[in-house]
Amino acid sequence: MEKRKIDRRVQYTRKMITDAFLDLLAEKPIEKITVKEICEIADVNRGTFYSHYKDAYDLLEQIQQEVTKDIQKYLESFQPSGPESEGMQLILNILTYLEEHQNFFGALRSNSEPFDFQNKIILEVEKRCIEEMFDTKIQEKYAEYIYSFSIAGFMGILWKWYDENLKTDKNEIAKLIAEVSLHGLAFFMAEPL
């Protein structure tokens, strides 16, 4: 019973530190963020911070690792050659994840520092998708081009949705992404959404 209380307190403390850090990261670059600022906003002392993290860069790295693991779980459960509904579910899962982690993605969006992280995530998705494309009728020499085009569109829609404060229902956004991905723009010229 005591261990569960400690775990909850540790989780709470880490969440407060993470939230404070992400709020600061949305406002300024990481090199201008001090541990003192993080601790003041999180309402923890510096000793508590240092018991969990080496510095702000270590905190960012741990956040990125956690997000990467979460996204990898989604990708591992997805079978691109499976039914279309499975692809739609993957898109919905990603949109839900973005909703639940708005503060992280807001910091990612407003700060150039995590740009490398965005590229890491895109590479994770790319590895999975390119492997699947090789198993289809798409010629190997075109697979990376098609992937690059698709991911740029996917990210564009995600950021547009985020910039509009997620006001459009995520099911509509998922349908839009799926339709563009599967059928291209010609689909929309033939029949409106």
mmCIF file of N, CA and C in Angstrom, residues 21-118:
data_model
loop_
_atom_site.group_PDB
_atom_site.id
_atom_site.type_symbol
_atom_site.label_atom_id
_atom_site.label_comp_id
_atom_site.label_asym_id
_atom_site.label_seq_id
_atom_site.Cartn_x
_atom_site.Cartn_y
_atom_site.Cartn_z
ATOM 1 N N PHE A 21 8.000 22.630 -17.368
ATOM 2 C CA PHE A 21 9.026 22.690 -18.409
ATOM 3 C C PHE A 21 8.408 22.935 -19.781
ATOM 4 N N LEU A 22 7.343 22.212 -20.103
ATOM 5 C CA LEU A 22 6.712 22.374 -21.416
ATOM 6 C C LEU A 22 6.095 23.753 -21.589
ATOM 7 N N ASP A 23 5.542 24.314 -20.513
ATOM 8 C CA ASP A 23 5.027 25.688 -20.581
ATOM 9 C C ASP A 23 6.160 26.657 -20.915
ATOM 10 N N LEU A 24 7.294 26.467 -20.274
ATOM 11 C CA LEU A 24 8.447 27.331 -20.543
ATOM 12 C C LEU A 24 8.981 27.110 -21.954
ATOM 13 N N LEU A 25 9.036 25.857 -22.381
ATOM 14 C CA LEU A 25 9.560 25.529 -23.707
ATOM 15 C C LEU A 25 8.683 26.115 -24.812
ATOM 16 N N ALA A 26 7.409 26.273 -24.539
ATOM 17 C CA ALA A 26 6.505 26.882 -25.522
ATOM 18 C C ALA A 26 6.789 28.382 -25.665
ATOM 19 N N GLU A 27 7.428 28.955 -24.640
ATOM 20 C CA GLU A 27 7.707 30.392 -24.639
ATOM 21 C C GLU A 27 9.106 30.753 -25.096
ATOM 22 N N LYS A 28 10.074 29.863 -24.839
ATOM 23 C CA LYS A 28 11.461 30.213 -25.154
ATOM 24 C C LYS A 28 12.298 28.970 -25.396
ATOM 25 N N PRO A 29 13.473 29.160 -26.012
ATOM 26 C CA PRO A 29 14.332 28.002 -26.312
ATOM 27 C C PRO A 29 14.879 27.360 -25.038
ATOM 28 N N ILE A 30 15.199 26.094 -25.158
ATOM 29 C CA ILE A 30 15.647 25.327 -23.992
ATOM 30 C C ILE A 30 16.887 25.919 -23.331
ATOM 31 N N GLU A 31 17.793 26.492 -24.125
ATOM 32 C CA GLU A 31 19.023 27.030 -23.535
ATOM 33 C C GLU A 31 18.750 28.228 -22.616
ATOM 34 N N LYS A 32 17.558 28.801 -22.687
ATOM 35 C CA LYS A 32 17.207 29.932 -21.822
ATOM 36 C C LYS A 32 16.344 29.501 -20.632
ATOM 37 N N ILE A 33 16.081 28.217 -20.513
ATOM 38 C CA ILE A 33 15.265 27.702 -19.412
ATOM 39 C C ILE A 33 16.191 27.237 -18.295
ATOM 40 N N THR A 34 15.931 27.714 -17.101
ATOM 41 C CA THR A 34 16.749 27.308 -15.956
ATOM 42 C C THR A 34 15.978 26.319 -15.087
ATOM 43 N N VAL A 35 16.720 25.523 -14.365
ATOM 44 C CA VAL A 35 16.108 24.578 -13.419
ATOM 45 C C VAL A 35 15.351 25.365 -12.350
ATOM 46 N N LYS A 36 15.888 26.509 -11.967
ATOM 47 C CA LYS A 36 15.227 27.351 -10.965
ATOM 48 C C LYS A 36 13.828 27.758 -11.438
ATOM 49 N N GLU A 37 13.706 28.168 -12.701
ATOM 50 C CA GLU A 37 12.397 28.546 -13.251
ATOM 51 C C GLU A 37 11.430 27.361 -13.246
ATOM 52 N N ILE A 38 11.918 26.219 -13.683
ATOM 53 C CA ILE A 38 11.081 25.014 -13.720
ATOM 54 C C ILE A 38 10.559 24.708 -12.317
ATOM 55 N N CYS A 39 11.457 24.752 -11.344
ATOM 56 C CA CYS A 39 11.084 24.421 -9.963
ATOM 57 C C CYS A 39 10.090 25.417 -9.376
ATOM 58 N N GLU A 40 10.274 26.700 -9.683
ATOM 59 C CA GLU A 40 9.333 27.716 -9.188
ATOM 60 C C GLU A 40 7.928 27.465 -9.731
ATOM 61 N N ILE A 41 7.828 27.195 -11.019
ATOM 62 C CA ILE A 41 6.510 26.966 -11.635
ATOM 63 C C ILE A 41 5.904 25.650 -11.151
ATOM 64 N N ALA A 42 6.742 24.621 -11.027
ATOM 65 C CA ALA A 42 6.256 23.302 -10.593
ATOM 66 C C ALA A 42 6.017 23.237 -9.089
ATOM 67 N N ASP A 43 6.511 24.235 -8.385
ATOM 68 C CA ASP A 43 6.405 24.292 -6.916
ATOM 69 C C ASP A 43 7.089 23.089 -6.252
ATOM 70 N N VAL A 44 8.315 22.822 -6.727
ATOM 71 C CA VAL A 44 9.165 21.801 -6.111
ATOM 72 C C VAL A 44 10.539 22.416 -5.870
ATOM 73 N N ASN A 45 11.298 21.821 -4.960
ATOM 74 C CA ASN A 45 12.640 22.363 -4.750
ATOM 75 C C ASN A 45 13.617 21.743 -5.748
ATOM 76 N N ARG A 46 14.771 22.373 -5.866
ATOM 77 C CA ARG A 46 15.734 21.915 -6.867
ATOM 78 C C ARG A 46 16.250 20.514 -6.558
ATOM 79 N N GLY A 47 16.350 20.180 -5.300
ATOM 80 C CA GLY A 47 16.783 18.826 -4.929
ATOM 81 C C GLY A 47 15.832 17.770 -5.482
ATOM 82 N N THR A 48 14.539 18.067 -5.423
ATOM 83 C CA THR A 48 13.544 17.154 -5.975
ATOM 84 C C THR A 48 13.727 17.027 -7.489
ATOM 85 N N PHE A 49 13.934 18.145 -8.158
ATOM 86 C CA PHE A 49 14.168 18.113 -9.598
ATOM 87 C C PHE A 49 15.368 17.225 -9.909
ATOM 88 N N TYR A 50 16.486 17.462 -9.209
ATOM 89 C CA TYR A 50 17.721 16.728 -9.500
ATOM 90 C C TYR A 50 17.649 15.255 -9.098
ATOM 91 N N SER A 51 16.688 14.891 -8.271
ATOM 92 C CA SER A 51 16.523 13.463 -7.956
ATOM 93 C C SER A 51 15.876 12.712 -9.128
ATOM 94 N N HIS A 52 15.293 13.462 -10.067
ATOM 95 C CA HIS A 52 14.647 12.854 -11.234
ATOM 96 C C HIS A 52 15.396 13.111 -12.543
ATOM 97 N N TYR A 53 16.027 14.286 -12.652
ATOM 98 C CA TYR A 53 16.654 14.704 -13.916
ATOM 99 C C TYR A 53 17.996 15.376 -13.657
ATOM 100 N N LYS A 54 18.902 15.264 -14.638
ATOM 101 C CA LYS A 54 20.213 15.919 -14.535
ATOM 102 C C LYS A 54 20.094 17.418 -14.789
ATOM 103 N N ASP A 55 19.302 17.765 -15.794
ATOM 104 C CA ASP A 55 19.121 19.160 -16.189
ATOM 105 C C ASP A 55 17.927 19.238 -17.133
ATOM 106 N N ALA A 56 17.680 20.404 -17.704
ATOM 107 C CA ALA A 56 16.530 20.580 -18.599
ATOM 108 C C ALA A 56 16.664 19.712 -19.848
ATOM 109 N N TYR A 57 17.873 19.535 -20.337
ATOM 110 C CA TYR A 57 18.077 18.701 -21.533
ATOM 111 C C TYR A 57 17.752 17.238 -21.251
ATOM 112 N N ASP A 58 18.104 16.770 -20.051
ATOM 113 C CA ASP A 58 17.773 15.401 -19.659
ATOM 114 C C ASP A 58 16.257 15.239 -19.547
ATOM 115 N N LEU A 59 15.595 16.241 -18.997
ATOM 116 C CA LEU A 59 14.135 16.216 -18.890
ATOM 117 C C LEU A 59 13.506 16.130 -20.279
ATOM 118 N N LEU A 60 13.967 16.959 -21.204
ATOM 119 C CA LEU A 60 13.451 16.919 -22.574
ATOM 120 C C LEU A 60 13.687 15.549 -23.201
ATOM 121 N N GLU A 61 14.873 15.008 -23.014
ATOM 122 C CA GLU A 61 15.201 13.695 -23.569
ATOM 123 C C GLU A 61 14.272 12.614 -23.017
ATOM 124 N N GLN A 62 13.995 12.653 -21.726
ATOM 125 C CA GLN A 62 13.099 11.657 -21.131
ATOM 126 C C GLN A 62 11.667 11.794 -21.648
ATOM 127 N N ILE A 63 11.219 13.028 -21.831
ATOM 128 C CA ILE A 63 9.884 13.254 -22.394
ATOM 129 C C ILE A 63 9.827 12.693 -23.807
ATOM 130 N N GLN A 64 10.853 12.993 -24.596
ATOM 131 C CA GLN A 64 10.899 12.513 -25.975
ATOM 132 C C GLN A 64 10.928 10.985 -26.043
ATOM 133 N N GLN A 65 11.675 10.357 -25.150
ATOM 134 C CA GLN A 65 11.724 8.891 -25.127
ATOM 135 C C GLN A 65 10.355 8.302 -24.818
ATOM 136 N N GLU A 66 9.649 8.915 -23.891
ATOM 137 C CA GLU A 66 8.321 8.427 -23.529
ATOM 138 C C GLU A 66 7.347 8.563 -24.701
ATOM 139 N N VAL A 67 7.375 9.705 -25.378
ATOM 140 C CA VAL A 67 6.498 9.917 -26.531
ATOM 141 C C VAL A 67 6.860 8.950 -27.652
ATOM 142 N N THR A 68 8.155 8.755 -27.893
ATOM 143 C CA THR A 68 8.599 7.825 -28.933
ATOM 144 C C THR A 68 8.103 6.414 -28.639
ATOM 145 N N LYS A 69 8.222 5.974 -27.389
ATOM 146 C CA LYS A 69 7.727 4.636 -27.017
ATOM 147 C C LYS A 69 6.231 4.511 -27.260
ATOM 148 N N ASP A 70 5.485 5.546 -26.888
ATOM 149 C CA ASP A 70 4.042 5.517 -27.084
ATOM 150 C C ASP A 70 3.692 5.395 -28.567
ATOM 151 N N ILE A 71 4.357 6.176 -29.401
ATOM 152 C CA ILE A 71 4.080 6.151 -30.836
ATOM 153 C C ILE A 71 4.497 4.814 -31.439
ATOM 154 N N GLN A 72 5.613 4.260 -30.974
ATOM 155 C CA GLN A 72 6.042 2.943 -31.461
ATOM 156 C C GLN A 72 5.003 1.876 -31.134
ATOM 157 N N LYS A 73 4.363 1.968 -29.973
ATOM 158 C CA LYS A 73 3.312 1.007 -29.618
ATOM 159 C C LYS A 73 2.167 1.069 -30.627
ATOM 160 N N TYR A 74 1.773 2.285 -30.995
ATOM 161 C CA TYR A 74 0.713 2.431 -32.003
ATOM 162 C C TYR A 74 1.140 1.801 -33.313
ATOM 163 N N LEU A 75 2.375 2.069 -33.715
ATOM 164 C CA LEU A 75 2.857 1.561 -35.009
ATOM 165 C C LEU A 75 2.970 0.043 -35.012
ATOM 166 N N GLU A 76 3.405 -0.539 -33.907
ATOM 167 C CA GLU A 76 3.564 -1.987 -33.832
ATOM 168 C C GLU A 76 2.226 -2.707 -33.944
ATOM 169 N N SER A 77 1.173 -2.071 -33.465
ATOM 170 C CA SER A 77 -0.142 -2.713 -33.508
ATOM 171 C C SER A 77 -0.826 -2.528 -34.858
ATOM 172 N N PHE A 78 -0.257 -1.704 -35.721
ATOM 173 C CA PHE A 78 -0.881 -1.382 -37.007
ATOM 174 C C PHE A 78 -0.363 -2.275 -38.119
ATOM 175 N N GLN A 79 -1.275 -2.779 -38.933
ATOM 176 C CA GLN A 79 -0.930 -3.576 -40.103
ATOM 177 C C GLN A 79 -1.410 -2.824 -41.345
ATOM 178 N N PRO A 80 -0.515 -2.079 -42.045
ATOM 179 C CA PRO A 80 -0.952 -1.296 -43.200
ATOM 180 C C PRO A 80 -1.635 -2.107 -44.287
ATOM 181 N N SER A 81 -1.311 -3.371 -44.396
ATOM 182 C CA SER A 81 -1.958 -4.189 -45.422
ATOM 183 C C SER A 81 -3.303 -4.726 -44.936
ATOM 184 N N GLY A 82 -3.668 -4.383 -43.707
ATOM 185 C CA GLY A 82 -4.940 -4.834 -43.156
ATOM 186 C C GLY A 82 -6.096 -4.011 -43.687
ATOM 187 N N PRO A 83 -7.272 -4.176 -43.098
ATOM 188 C CA PRO A 83 -8.452 -3.447 -43.572
ATOM 189 C C PRO A 83 -8.292 -1.935 -43.378
ATOM 190 N N GLU A 84 -9.006 -1.165 -44.226
ATOM 191 C CA GLU A 84 -8.943 0.297 -44.131
ATOM 192 C C GLU A 84 -9.313 0.782 -42.739
ATOM 193 N N SER A 85 -10.229 0.088 -42.079
ATOM 194 C CA SER A 85 -10.661 0.506 -40.748
ATOM 195 C C SER A 85 -9.504 0.501 -39.758
ATOM 196 N N GLU A 86 -8.532 -0.373 -39.982
ATOM 197 C CA GLU A 86 -7.368 -0.427 -39.102
ATOM 198 C C GLU A 86 -6.521 0.831 -39.263
ATOM 199 N N GLY A 87 -6.363 1.291 -40.503
ATOM 200 C CA GLY A 87 -5.633 2.529 -40.751
ATOM 201 C C GLY A 87 -6.344 3.719 -40.134
ATOM 202 N N MET A 88 -7.656 3.727 -40.249
ATOM 203 C CA MET A 88 -8.457 4.798 -39.651
ATOM 204 C C MET A 88 -8.296 4.796 -38.143
ATOM 205 N N GLN A 89 -8.251 3.613 -37.539
ATOM 206 C CA GLN A 89 -8.084 3.525 -36.085
ATOM 207 C C GLN A 89 -6.710 4.040 -35.666
ATOM 208 N N LEU A 90 -5.676 3.737 -36.435
ATOM 209 C CA LEU A 90 -4.336 4.254 -36.136
ATOM 210 C C LEU A 90 -4.340 5.774 -36.171
ATOM 211 N N ILE A 91 -4.957 6.351 -37.193
ATOM 212 C CA ILE A 91 -5.022 7.810 -37.293
ATOM 213 C C ILE A 91 -5.778 8.386 -36.099
ATOM 214 N N LEU A 92 -6.894 7.784 -35.737
ATOM 215 C CA LEU A 92 -7.662 8.247 -34.570
ATOM 216 C C LEU A 92 -6.836 8.150 -33.287
ATOM 217 N N ASN A 93 -6.070 7.062 -33.152
ATOM 218 C CA ASN A 93 -5.217 6.906 -31.970
ATOM 219 C C ASN A 93 -4.177 8.026 -31.903
ATOM 220 N N ILE A 94 -3.587 8.366 -33.035
ATOM 221 C CA ILE A 94 -2.582 9.431 -33.068
ATOM 222 C C ILE A 94 -3.230 10.772 -32.738
ATOM 223 N N LEU A 95 -4.405 11.036 -33.285
ATOM 224 C CA LEU A 95 -5.104 12.286 -32.990
ATOM 225 C C LEU A 95 -5.486 12.371 -31.514
ATOM 226 N N THR A 96 -5.931 11.257 -30.953
ATOM 227 C CA THR A 96 -6.263 11.224 -29.527
ATOM 228 C C THR A 96 -5.020 11.482 -28.691
ATOM 229 N N TYR A 97 -3.913 10.874 -29.087
ATOM 230 C CA TYR A 97 -2.650 11.085 -28.374
ATOM 231 C C TYR A 97 -2.251 12.561 -28.425
ATOM 232 N N LEU A 98 -2.415 13.184 -29.583
ATOM 233 C CA LEU A 98 -2.097 14.610 -29.713
ATOM 234 C C LEU A 98 -3.000 15.440 -28.801
ATOM 235 N N GLU A 99 -4.277 15.093 -28.742
ATOM 236 C CA GLU A 99 -5.216 15.790 -27.847
ATOM 237 C C GLU A 99 -4.766 15.692 -26.394
ATOM 238 N N GLU A 100 -4.392 14.478 -25.990
ATOM 239 C CA GLU A 100 -4.016 14.227 -24.598
ATOM 240 C C GLU A 100 -2.669 14.834 -24.218
ATOM 241 N N HIS A 101 -1.843 15.135 -25.211
ATOM 242 C CA HIS A 101 -0.500 15.671 -24.957
ATOM 243 C C HIS A 101 -0.307 17.019 -25.658
ATOM 244 N N GLN A 102 -1.346 17.838 -25.601
ATOM 245 C CA GLN A 102 -1.303 19.134 -26.280
ATOM 246 C C GLN A 102 -0.152 20.006 -25.823
ATOM 247 N N ASN A 103 0.156 19.963 -24.521
ATOM 248 C CA ASN A 103 1.239 20.834 -24.041
ATOM 249 C C ASN A 103 2.586 20.432 -24.646
ATOM 250 N N PHE A 104 2.831 19.149 -24.820
ATOM 251 C CA PHE A 104 4.082 18.717 -25.447
ATOM 252 C C PHE A 104 4.120 19.144 -26.911
ATOM 253 N N PHE A 105 3.041 18.877 -27.636
ATOM 254 C CA PHE A 105 3.016 19.209 -29.056
ATOM 255 C C PHE A 105 2.987 20.715 -29.280
ATOM 256 N N GLY A 106 2.415 21.451 -28.326
ATOM 257 C CA GLY A 106 2.462 22.913 -28.410
ATOM 258 C C GLY A 106 3.888 23.421 -28.293
ATOM 259 N N ALA A 107 4.635 22.840 -27.361
ATOM 260 C CA ALA A 107 6.044 23.211 -27.218
ATOM 261 C C ALA A 107 6.826 22.808 -28.455
ATOM 262 N N LEU A 108 6.512 21.653 -28.989
ATOM 263 C CA LEU A 108 7.165 21.174 -30.210
ATOM 264 C C LEU A 108 6.872 22.125 -31.366
ATOM 265 N N ARG A 109 5.649 22.591 -31.429
ATOM 266 C CA ARG A 109 5.221 23.466 -32.524
ATOM 267 C C ARG A 109 5.840 24.866 -32.413
ATOM 268 N N SER A 110 5.934 25.390 -31.202
ATOM 269 C CA SER A 110 6.362 26.775 -31.048
ATOM 270 C C SER A 110 7.860 26.942 -30.857
ATOM 271 N N ASN A 111 8.587 25.851 -30.692
ATOM 272 C CA ASN A 111 10.001 25.949 -30.396
ATOM 273 C C ASN A 111 10.789 25.145 -31.409
ATOM 274 N N SER A 112 11.823 25.723 -31.945
ATOM 275 C CA SER A 112 12.603 25.023 -32.974
ATOM 276 C C SER A 112 13.488 23.928 -32.389
ATOM 277 N N GLU A 113 13.773 23.956 -31.112
ATOM 278 C CA GLU A 113 14.664 22.971 -30.490
ATOM 279 C C GLU A 113 14.201 21.527 -30.703
ATOM 280 N N PRO A 114 12.914 21.206 -30.474
ATOM 281 C CA PRO A 114 12.486 19.818 -30.651
ATOM 282 C C PRO A 114 12.289 19.395 -32.105
ATOM 283 N N PHE A 115 12.700 20.227 -33.074
ATOM 284 C CA PHE A 115 12.523 19.871 -34.480
ATOM 285 C C PHE A 115 13.196 18.539 -34.795
ATOM 286 N N ASP A 116 14.375 18.297 -34.204
ATOM 287 C CA ASP A 116 15.058 17.019 -34.412
ATOM 288 C C ASP A 116 14.196 15.860 -33.919
ATOM 289 N N PHE A 117 13.474 16.090 -32.837
ATOM 290 C CA PHE A 117 12.604 15.052 -32.309
ATOM 291 C C PHE A 117 11.484 14.736 -33.297
ATOM 292 N N GLN A 118 10.900 15.778 -33.881
ATOM 293 C CA GLN A 118 9.851 15.569 -34.880
ATOM 294 C C GLN A 118 10.401 14.717 -36.012
#
